[in-house]
PDB file of C-alpha atoms in Angstrom:
ATOM      1  CA  LYS A  15      -0.066  -0.222  -0.363  1.00  0.00           C
ATOM      2  CA  GLU A  16       2.538   2.487  -0.605  1.00  0.00           C
ATOM      3  CA  PRO A  17       2.431   4.629  -3.569  1.00  0.00           C
ATOM      4  CA  ALA A  18       3.070   4.059  -6.428  1.00  0.00           C
ATOM      5  CA  ALA A  19       6.430   6.990  -6.359  1.00  0.00           C
ATOM      6  CA  VAL A  20       8.024   4.868  -3.954  1.00  0.00           C
ATOM      7  CA  ALA A  21       6.970   1.354  -5.410  1.00  0.00           C
ATOM      8  CA  ASP A  22       8.563   2.693  -8.781  1.00  0.00           C
ATOM      9  CA  ALA A  23      11.686   3.756  -7.330  1.00  0.00           C
ATOM     10  CA  ILE A  24      11.824   0.432  -5.344  1.00  0.00           C
ATOM     11  CA  ALA A  25      11.790  -1.336  -9.067  1.00  0.00           C
ATOM     12  CA  GLU A  26      14.043   0.959 -10.736  1.00  0.00           C
ATOM     13  CA  HIS A  27      16.699   1.260  -8.095  1.00  0.00           C
ATOM     14  CA  TYR A  28      18.141  -1.434  -9.498  1.00  0.00           C
ATOM     15  CA  LEU A  29      17.980  -0.900 -12.989  1.00  0.00           C
ATOM     16  CA  PRO A  30      20.496  -0.929 -14.838  1.00  0.00           C
ATOM     17  CA  ARG A  31      20.483  -4.724 -14.364  1.00  0.00           C
ATOM     18  CA  PHE A  32      22.460  -5.698 -17.489  1.00  0.00           C
ATOM     19  CA  ALA A  33      24.066  -4.150 -20.365  1.00  0.00           C
ATOM     20  CA  GLY A  34      22.233  -2.059 -22.292  1.00  0.00           C
ATOM     21  CA  ASP A  35      19.111  -2.924 -19.608  1.00  0.00           C
ATOM     22  CA  GLU A  36      16.908   0.175 -19.067  1.00  0.00           C
ATOM     23  CA  LEU A  37      17.487   2.500 -16.917  1.00  0.00           C
ATOM     24  CA  PRO A  38      15.153   4.399 -14.497  1.00  0.00           C
ATOM     25  CA  ALA A  39      12.940   6.635 -15.528  1.00  0.00           C
ATOM     26  CA  SER A  40      11.771   7.945 -12.114  1.00  0.00           C
ATOM     27  CA  GLY A  41      13.844  10.888 -10.019  1.00  0.00           C
ATOM     28  CA  CYS A  42      13.862   8.508  -6.483  1.00  0.00           C
ATOM     29  CA  GLY A  43      14.435   5.776  -9.108  1.00  0.00           C
ATOM     30  CA  GLN A  44      17.787   8.106  -9.743  1.00  0.00           C
ATOM     31  CA  ALA A  45      19.335   8.844  -6.937  1.00  0.00           C
ATOM     32  CA  LEU A  46      18.431   5.232  -4.965  1.00  0.00           C
ATOM     33  CA  ALA A  47      20.033   2.861  -7.752  1.00  0.00           C
ATOM     34  CA  VAL A  48      23.190   5.588  -8.026  1.00  0.00           C
ATOM     35  CA  ALA A  49      23.212   5.354  -3.761  1.00  0.00           C
ATOM     36  CA  ASP A  50      22.856   1.627  -3.739  1.00  0.00           C
ATOM     37  CA  ARG A  51      25.623   1.410  -6.115  1.00  0.00           C
ATOM     38  CA  LEU A  52      27.979   3.574  -4.642  1.00  0.00           C
ATOM     39  CA  ASP A  53      26.906   2.277  -1.018  1.00  0.00           C
ATOM     40  CA  THR A  54      27.757  -1.755  -2.555  1.00  0.00           C
ATOM     41  CA  LEU A  55      31.583   0.389  -3.834  1.00  0.00           C
ATOM     42  CA  ALA A  56      32.794   2.080  -0.266  1.00  0.00           C
ATOM     43  CA  GLY A  57      31.492  -0.660   1.843  1.00  0.00           C
ATOM     44  CA  ILE A  58      33.464  -3.275  -0.557  1.00  0.00           C
ATOM     45  CA  PHE A  59      36.053  -1.198  -0.492  1.00  0.00           C
ATOM     46  CA  ALA A  60      35.777   0.101   2.971  1.00  0.00           C
ATOM     47  CA  ILE A  61      36.847  -3.244   4.177  1.00  0.00           C
ATOM     48  CA  GLY A  62      39.807  -4.364   0.892  1.00  0.00           C
ATOM     49  CA  LYS A  63      37.656  -6.672  -1.344  1.00  0.00           C
ATOM     50  CA  LYS A  64      38.128  -5.067  -5.043  1.00  0.00           C
ATOM     51  CA  PRO A  65      38.324  -6.460  -7.566  1.00  0.00           C
ATOM     52  CA  SER A  66      41.653  -8.518  -8.523  1.00  0.00           C
ATOM     53  CA  GLY A  67      42.331  -8.913 -12.152  1.00  0.00           C
ATOM     54  CA  ASN A  68      38.858 -10.742 -13.323  1.00  0.00           C
ATOM     55  CA  ARG A  69      37.743 -11.566  -9.879  1.00  0.00           C
ATOM     56  CA  ASP A  70      34.884  -9.786  -9.419  1.00  0.00           C
ATOM     57  CA  PRO A  71      32.460 -11.460  -6.971  1.00  0.00           C
ATOM     58  CA  PHE A  72      30.795  -9.079  -5.565  1.00  0.00           C
ATOM     59  CA  GLY A  73      30.198  -6.990  -9.225  1.00  0.00           C
ATOM     60  CA  LEU A  74      31.974  -4.130  -8.772  1.00  0.00           C
ATOM     61  CA  ARG A  75      31.840  -2.961 -12.312  1.00  0.00           C
ATOM     62  CA  ARG A  76      28.420  -4.125 -13.130  1.00  0.00           C
ATOM     63  CA  ALA A  77      27.932  -1.452 -10.294  1.00  0.00           C
ATOM     64  CA  ALA A  78      30.333   1.161 -11.733  1.00  0.00           C
ATOM     65  CA  LEU A  79      28.629   1.161 -14.627  1.00  0.00           C
ATOM     66  CA  GLY A  80      25.103   1.528 -13.914  1.00  0.00           C
ATOM     67  CA  ILE A  81      26.677   4.037 -11.635  1.00  0.00           C
ATOM     68  CA  ILE A  82      28.116   5.590 -14.779  1.00  0.00           C
ATOM     69  CA  ARG A  83      24.575   5.093 -17.427  1.00  0.00           C
ATOM     70  CA  VAL A  84      21.804   6.777 -14.529  1.00  0.00           C
ATOM     71  CA  LEU A  85      24.373   9.905 -14.036  1.00  0.00           C
ATOM     72  CA  VAL A  86      25.530  10.705 -17.831  1.00  0.00           C
ATOM     73  CA  GLU A  87      22.390   8.751 -19.616  1.00  0.00           C
ATOM     74  CA  CYS A  88      19.389  10.261 -17.164  1.00  0.00           C
ATOM     75  CA  GLY A  89      22.076  14.274 -17.093  1.00  0.00           C
ATOM     76  CA  LEU A  90      22.263  14.043 -13.670  1.00  0.00           C
ATOM     77  CA  ASP A  91      24.677  16.832 -13.630  1.00  0.00           C
ATOM     78  CA  LEU A  92      25.728  16.481  -9.872  1.00  0.00           C
ATOM     79  CA  ASP A  93      29.682  16.125  -7.984  1.00  0.00           C
ATOM     80  CA  LEU A  94      30.441  12.923  -8.472  1.00  0.00           C
ATOM     81  CA  LYS A  95      33.268  13.475  -5.865  1.00  0.00           C
ATOM     82  CA  ALA A  96      31.641  14.519  -3.219  1.00  0.00           C
ATOM     83  CA  LEU A  97      28.797  11.624  -3.591  1.00  0.00           C
ATOM     84  CA  ILE A  98      31.749   9.681  -3.221  1.00  0.00           C
ATOM     85  CA  SER A  99      32.834  11.204  -0.011  1.00  0.00           C
ATOM     86  CA  ALA A 100      29.656  10.844   0.870  1.00  0.00           C
ATOM     87  CA  ALA A 101      29.361   7.303   0.784  1.00  0.00           C
ATOM     88  CA  VAL A 102      32.353   6.829   1.931  1.00  0.00           C
ATOM     89  CA  ALA A 103      31.504   8.423   5.134  1.00  0.00           C
ATOM     90  CA  ALA A 104      28.316   6.809   5.565  1.00  0.00           C
ATOM     91  CA  GLN A 105      30.326   3.617   6.031  1.00  0.00           C
ATOM     92  CA  PRO A 106      30.019   1.881   9.487  1.00  0.00           C
ATOM     93  CA  LYS A 107      33.644   0.572   8.885  1.00  0.00           C
ATOM     94  CA  LYS A 108      36.461   3.370   8.474  1.00  0.00           C
ATOM     95  CA  ALA A 109      39.092   3.384   5.692  1.00  0.00           C
ATOM     96  CA  ALA A 110      42.496   3.868   7.980  1.00  0.00           C
ATOM     97  CA  ASP A 111      42.358   7.183   5.148  1.00  0.00           C
ATOM     98  CA  SER A 112      39.469   8.073   4.100  1.00  0.00           C
ATOM     99  CA  ALA A 113      40.714  10.355   0.807  1.00  0.00           C
ATOM    100  CA  ASP A 114      42.834   7.714  -0.347  1.00  0.00           C
ATOM    101  CA  LEU A 115      40.214   5.387  -0.336  1.00  0.00           C
ATOM    102  CA  GLU A 116      38.049   7.686  -2.666  1.00  0.00           C
ATOM    103  CA  GLY A 117      40.368   8.187  -4.838  1.00  0.00           C
ATOM    104  CA  GLU A 118      40.388   4.584  -5.136  1.00  0.00           C
ATOM    105  CA  LEU A 119      36.308   5.163  -6.368  1.00  0.00           C
ATOM    106  CA  TYR A 120      36.442   8.299  -8.457  1.00  0.00           C
ATOM    107  CA  ALA A 121      39.548   6.845 -10.846  1.00  0.00           C
ATOM    108  CA  PHE A 122      37.932   3.350 -10.402  1.00  0.00           C
ATOM    109  CA  ILE A 123      35.023   4.296 -11.918  1.00  0.00           C
ATOM    110  CA  THR A 124      36.216   6.353 -14.665  1.00  0.00           C
ATOM    111  CA  GLU A 125      38.378   3.511 -15.741  1.00  0.00           C
ATOM    112  CA  ARG A 126      34.674   1.693 -16.511  1.00  0.00           C
ATOM    113  CA  LEU A 127      34.067   5.236 -17.674  1.00  0.00           C
ATOM    114  CA  ARG A 128      36.198   4.546 -20.547  1.00  0.00           C
ATOM    115  CA  ARG A 129      35.578   1.902 -21.064  1.00  0.00           C
ATOM    116  CA  TYR A 130      32.004   2.800 -21.606  1.00  0.00           C
ATOM    117  CA  PHE A 131      32.970   6.232 -23.178  1.00  0.00           C
ATOM    118  CA  LEU A 132      35.491   4.559 -26.396  1.00  0.00           C
ATOM    119  CA  ASP A 133      32.295   0.993 -26.520  1.00  0.00           C
ATOM    120  CA  ARG A 134      30.782   4.020 -27.482  1.00  0.00           C
ATOM    121  CA  ASP A 135      31.615   6.462 -29.804  1.00  0.00           C
ATOM    122  CA  ALA A 136      34.320   4.384 -32.121  1.00  0.00           C
ATOM    123  CA  GLU A 137      36.348   7.009 -33.548  1.00  0.00           C
ATOM    124  CA  LEU A 138      37.267   8.208 -29.443  1.00  0.00           C
ATOM    125  CA  ALA A 139      40.655   8.389 -28.707  1.00  0.00           C
ATOM    126  CA  THR A 140      42.116   6.771 -26.293  1.00  0.00           C
ATOM    127  CA  GLU A 141      44.771  10.076 -25.334  1.00  0.00           C
ATOM    128  CA  THR A 142      41.400  11.737 -25.961  1.00  0.00           C
ATOM    129  CA  PHE A 143      39.700  10.353 -22.702  1.00  0.00           C
ATOM    130  CA  ASP A 144      43.272  10.790 -21.074  1.00  0.00           C
ATOM    131  CA  ALA A 145      43.189  15.322 -22.344  1.00  0.00           C
ATOM    132  CA  VAL A 146      39.978  15.220 -20.829  1.00  0.00           C
ATOM    133  CA  LEU A 147      40.898  12.929 -16.744  1.00  0.00           C
ATOM    134  CA  ALA A 148      43.996  15.030 -16.657  1.00  0.00           C
ATOM    135  CA  ARG A 149      41.084  17.793 -15.312  1.00  0.00           C
ATOM    136  CA  SER A 150      39.633  14.894 -12.548  1.00  0.00           C
ATOM    137  CA  PRO A 151      35.932  16.453 -13.529  1.00  0.00           C
ATOM    138  CA  SER A 152      33.834  15.973 -11.439  1.00  0.00           C
ATOM    139  CA  SER A 153      30.317  15.996 -13.296  1.00  0.00           C
ATOM    140  CA  LEU A 154      30.454  12.497 -15.654  1.00  0.00           C
ATOM    141  CA  VAL A 155      28.248  14.687 -17.516  1.00  0.00           C
ATOM    142  CA  ASP A 156      31.119  17.690 -17.961  1.00  0.00           C
ATOM    143  CA  PHE A 157      32.732  15.131 -18.366  1.00  0.00           C
ATOM    144  CA  ASP A 158      31.198  14.237 -21.730  1.00  0.00           C
ATOM    145  CA  ARG A 159      31.030  17.625 -22.517  1.00  0.00           C
ATOM    146  CA  ARG A 160      34.565  17.566 -22.671  1.00  0.00           C
ATOM    147  CA  LEU A 161      35.018  15.422 -24.105  1.00  0.00           C
ATOM    148  CA  ALA A 162      32.727  16.603 -26.842  1.00  0.00           C
ATOM    149  CA  ALA A 163      34.789  19.241 -27.105  1.00  0.00           C
ATOM    150  CA  VAL A 164      37.621  18.154 -28.115  1.00  0.00           C
ATOM    151  CA  GLN A 165      37.072  15.648 -30.539  1.00  0.00           C
ATOM    152  CA  ALA A 166      35.647  19.184 -31.985  1.00  0.00           C
ATOM    153  CA  PHE A 167      39.156  20.088 -31.300  1.00  0.00           C
ATOM    154  CA  ILE A 168      40.539  17.413 -32.726  1.00  0.00           C
ATOM    155  CA  ALA A 169      39.004  18.343 -35.721  1.00  0.00           C
ATOM    156  CA  LEU A 170      39.896  21.657 -36.223  1.00  0.00           C
ATOM    157  CA  GLU A 171      43.297  22.510 -38.239  1.00  0.00           C
ATOM    158  CA  PRO A 172      45.372  25.016 -35.969  1.00  0.00           C
ATOM    159  CA  ALA A 173      44.803  21.567 -33.369  1.00  0.00           C
ATOM    160  CA  ALA A 174      48.300  19.926 -34.462  1.00  0.00           C
ATOM    161  CA  SER A 175      49.921  22.580 -34.377  1.00  0.00           C
ATOM    162  CA  LEU A 176      49.146  23.976 -30.830  1.00  0.00           C
ATOM    163  CA  ALA A 177      48.607  20.740 -29.345  1.00  0.00           C
ATOM    164  CA  ALA A 178      52.865  19.914 -30.246  1.00  0.00           C
ATOM    165  CA  ALA A 179      52.965  23.563 -29.100  1.00  0.00           C
ATOM    166  CA  ASN A 180      51.221  22.503 -25.090  1.00  0.00           C
ATOM    167  CA  LYS A 181      52.808  19.209 -24.984  1.00  0.00           C
ATOM    168  CA  ARG A 182      56.389  22.041 -25.399  1.00  0.00           C
ATOM    169  CA  ILE A 183      55.439  23.952 -23.326  1.00  0.00           C
ATOM    170  CA  ALA A 184      54.559  21.323 -20.572  1.00  0.00           C
ATOM    171  CA  ASN A 185      57.361  20.194 -20.613  1.00  0.00           C
ATOM    172  CA  ILE A 186      59.468  23.569 -20.584  1.00  0.00           C
ATOM    173  CA  LEU A 187      57.356  24.160 -17.753  1.00  0.00           C
ATOM    174  CA  ARG A 188      58.493  20.847 -15.929  1.00  0.00           C
ATOM    175  CA  GLN A 189      62.143  21.243 -16.491  1.00  0.00           C
ATOM    176  CA  ALA A 190      62.142  24.914 -15.178  1.00  0.00           C
ATOM    177  CA  ASP A 191      60.399  23.531 -12.056  1.00  0.00           C
ATOM    178  CA  VAL A 192      57.641  26.027 -12.622  1.00  0.00           C
ATOM    179  CA  GLU A 193      54.352  25.364 -10.965  1.00  0.00           C
ATOM    180  CA  GLY A 194      50.939  27.203 -10.959  1.00  0.00           C
ATOM    181  CA  VAL A 195      50.535  30.454 -12.636  1.00  0.00           C
ATOM    182  CA  GLY A 196      52.404  33.098 -13.161  1.00  0.00           C
ATOM    183  CA  GLU A 197      51.714  36.793 -13.060  1.00  0.00           C
ATOM    184  CA  VAL A 198      53.449  38.216 -16.394  1.00  0.00           C
ATOM    185  CA  ARG A 199      55.190  42.091 -16.576  1.00  0.00           C
ATOM    186  CA  GLY A 200      54.477  43.550 -18.825  1.00  0.00           C
ATOM    187  CA  LYS A 201      57.370  46.403 -18.451  1.00  0.00           C
ATOM    188  CA  LEU A 202      59.599  42.663 -19.022  1.00  0.00           C
ATOM    189  CA  LEU A 203      58.360  42.002 -22.206  1.00  0.00           C
ATOM    190  CA  THR A 204      60.998  43.228 -25.306  1.00  0.00           C
ATOM    191  CA  GLU A 205      60.702  40.681 -28.552  1.00  0.00           C
ATOM    192  CA  ALA A 206      57.477  41.366 -30.931  1.00  0.00           C
ATOM    193  CA  ALA A 207      56.105  37.727 -30.518  1.00  0.00           C
ATOM    194  CA  GLU A 208      56.068  37.795 -26.721  1.00  0.00           C
ATOM    195  CA  VAL A 209      54.605  40.598 -27.003  1.00  0.00           C
ATOM    196  CA  ALA A 210      51.528  39.915 -29.466  1.00  0.00           C
ATOM    197  CA  LEU A 211      50.758  36.947 -27.023  1.00  0.00           C
ATOM    198  CA  ALA A 212      50.674  38.067 -24.134  1.00  0.00           C
ATOM    199  CA  ARG A 213      48.187  40.380 -25.755  1.00  0.00           C
ATOM    200  CA  ALA A 214      46.304  38.076 -27.461  1.00  0.00           C
ATOM    201  CA  LEU A 215      46.557  36.173 -24.038  1.00  0.00           C
ATOM    202  CA  THR A 216      44.861  38.666 -22.169  1.00  0.00           C
ATOM    203  CA  ASP A 217      42.201  39.477 -25.429  1.00  0.00           C
ATOM    204  CA  ALA A 218      41.483  35.407 -24.771  1.00  0.00           C
ATOM    205  CA  THR A 219      41.073  35.402 -21.586  1.00  0.00           C
ATOM    206  CA  ALA A 220      38.625  37.434 -21.398  1.00  0.00           C
ATOM    207  CA  ALA A 221      36.978  36.073 -24.463  1.00  0.00           C
ATOM    208  CA  VAL A 222      36.507  32.751 -23.319  1.00  0.00           C
ATOM    209  CA  ALA A 223      35.774  33.548 -19.398  1.00  0.00           C
ATOM    210  CA  PRO A 224      31.773  33.091 -19.942  1.00  0.00           C
ATOM    211  CA  LEU A 225      31.886  31.131 -21.789  1.00  0.00           C
ATOM    212  CA  LEU A 226      34.056  28.368 -19.706  1.00  0.00           C
ATOM    213  CA  ASP A 227      32.122  30.092 -16.406  1.00  0.00           C
ATOM    214  CA  ASN A 228      28.395  27.945 -19.216  1.00  0.00           C
ATOM    215  CA  ARG A 229      30.206  25.496 -19.681  1.00  0.00           C
ATOM    216  CA  GLN A 230      30.375  25.684 -23.118  1.00  0.00           C
ATOM    217  CA  TYR A 231      33.475  24.272 -23.637  1.00  0.00           C
ATOM    218  CA  THR A 232      33.712  23.110 -28.213  1.00  0.00           C
ATOM    219  CA  GLU A 233      33.666  27.761 -27.786  1.00  0.00           C
ATOM    220  CA  VAL A 234      35.856  27.673 -25.536  1.00  0.00           C
ATOM    221  CA  LEU A 235      38.839  25.773 -27.513  1.00  0.00           C
ATOM    222  CA  THR A 236      37.382  27.790 -31.028  1.00  0.00           C
ATOM    223  CA  ALA A 237      38.178  30.852 -29.394  1.00  0.00           C
ATOM    224  CA  LEU A 238      41.510  29.533 -28.777  1.00  0.00           C
ATOM    225  CA  ALA A 239      42.519  27.828 -31.726  1.00  0.00           C
ATOM    226  CA  GLU A 240      42.543  31.268 -32.712  1.00  0.00           C
ATOM    227  CA  LEU A 241      46.034  32.057 -30.841  1.00  0.00           C
ATOM    228  CA  ARG A 242      48.352  28.966 -33.301  1.00  0.00           C
ATOM    229  CA  GLU A 243      49.595  32.401 -34.732  1.00  0.00           C
ATOM    230  CA  PRO A 244      51.248  34.048 -32.007  1.00  0.00           C
ATOM    231  CA  VAL A 245      52.084  31.127 -30.810  1.00  0.00           C
ATOM    232  CA  ASP A 246      54.002  29.802 -33.302  1.00  0.00           C
ATOM    233  CA  THR A 247      56.184  33.154 -34.006  1.00  0.00           C
ATOM    234  CA  PHE A 248      56.962  33.169 -30.004  1.00  0.00           C
ATOM    235  CA  PHE A 249      58.890  29.766 -30.917  1.00  0.00           C
ATOM    236  CA  ASP A 250      60.637  31.322 -34.046  1.00  0.00           C
ATOM    237  CA  ASP A 251      61.523  33.599 -32.411  1.00  0.00           C
ATOM    238  CA  VAL A 252      62.070  34.575 -28.154  1.00  0.00           C
ATOM    239  CA  MET A 253      64.196  32.271 -26.624  1.00  0.00           C
ATOM    240  CA  VAL A 254      63.451  31.042 -24.073  1.00  0.00           C
ATOM    241  CA  ASN A 255      65.374  30.160 -21.395  1.00  0.00           C
ATOM    242  CA  VAL A 256      68.193  33.358 -21.779  1.00  0.00           C
ATOM    243  CA  ASP A 257      70.927  33.819 -19.395  1.00  0.00           C
ATOM    244  CA  ASP A 258      68.010  37.370 -17.196  1.00  0.00           C
ATOM    245  CA  LYS A 259      67.146  35.487 -14.719  1.00  0.00           C
ATOM    246  CA  ALA A 260      63.892  38.424 -14.625  1.00  0.00           C
ATOM    247  CA  THR A 261      63.390  37.920 -18.647  1.00  0.00           C
ATOM    248  CA  ARG A 262      63.461  33.845 -17.810  1.00  0.00           C
ATOM    249  CA  ALA A 263      61.229  33.841 -15.987  1.00  0.00           C
ATOM    250  CA  ASN A 264      58.290  36.469 -17.554  1.00  0.00           C
ATOM    251  CA  ARG A 265      58.289  34.736 -20.723  1.00  0.00           C
ATOM    252  CA  LEU A 266      57.541  30.677 -18.258  1.00  0.00           C
ATOM    253  CA  ALA A 267      54.986  33.236 -16.523  1.00  0.00           C
ATOM    254  CA  LEU A 268      53.770  33.486 -20.100  1.00  0.00           C
ATOM    255  CA  LEU A 269      53.957  30.063 -21.415  1.00  0.00           C
ATOM    256  CA  SER A 270      52.237  28.736 -17.804  1.00  0.00           C
ATOM    257  CA  GLN A 271      49.174  31.568 -19.030  1.00  0.00           C
ATOM    258  CA  LEU A 272      49.434  29.904 -21.785  1.00  0.00           C
ATOM    259  CA  ARG A 273      48.925  26.755 -20.728  1.00  0.00           C
ATOM    260  CA  ALA A 274      46.402  27.372 -17.886  1.00  0.00           C
ATOM    261  CA  LEU A 275      43.836  28.816 -20.575  1.00  0.00           C
ATOM    262  CA  PHE A 276      43.794  25.465 -22.579  1.00  0.00           C
ATOM    263  CA  LEU A 277      43.550  23.176 -19.537  1.00  0.00           C
ATOM    264  CA  ASP A 278      40.092  25.303 -18.071  1.00  0.00           C
ATOM    265  CA  VAL A 279      38.826  22.299 -20.635  1.00  0.00           C
ATOM    266  CA  ALA A 280      41.437  20.181 -21.666  1.00  0.00           C
ATOM    267  CA  ASP A 281      44.767  18.749 -21.539  1.00  0.00           C
ATOM    268  CA  ILE A 282      45.719  18.417 -25.511  1.00  0.00           C
ATOM    269  CA  SER A 283      49.001  17.591 -24.802  1.00  0.00           C
ATOM    270  CA  ARG A 284      48.516  14.726 -24.637  1.00  0.00           C
ATOM    271  CA  LEU A 285      46.774  14.408 -27.831  1.00  0.00           C
ATOM    272  CA  SER A 286      49.106  13.589 -30.981  1.00  0.00           C
ATOM    273  CA  ILE A 287      47.261  14.906 -33.679  1.00  0.00           C
TER     274      ILE A 287
END
């Protein structure tokens, strides 16, 4: 004698039961389907019984895929990391390190996510997935949007040049042990090419800010593709690792700003185009 909505949600929380099965239709059913599977994953991981090799006696891979399908296909733009944290906190057996357990669970789910997206789209390359995974999006709906944006970017003519430039920048910054985004000092910009790049970066940052706020990632990367010419000219005409420490630091800061702008969507240095 429960209300129909309650009865439906109880039935729907088992969905999807297998690959290709229907999904919960109601909001309550979708919430229960995700919560139940997250609770199962958190509980089994907390007692040290996570799958190893091909063994998965508790069906945790299937549970993770169920979470993915409900969130992505039902368009539930939820913070998966926050949900994982809540599931871990609710367990009667507390993990020695909750943050480590939460990280493990996110990694476990996103590995299933990789297979899900690759199976869904035969044209998706694993490096495209990795470019988005590097940003570790909290929402799987947001992850899906970023993937679509990177795939659209790859089709653009400037994409190969900008991916190569990002790879080069990542290596330069790593070798220089630069972390974070540095501040560019205008008075230290002496070469015409670095002045032009700084100006283009300022304009691009202003242009994409509202697009990022609205998660219009395809439009963001399309706008950033316009940076190819000033980026190419910079690397042709400007030496980054000069002897003068202030000039070198300023040029590294300029490159760190450029890289950060692309990283707002994905790590395109991981692409091989």
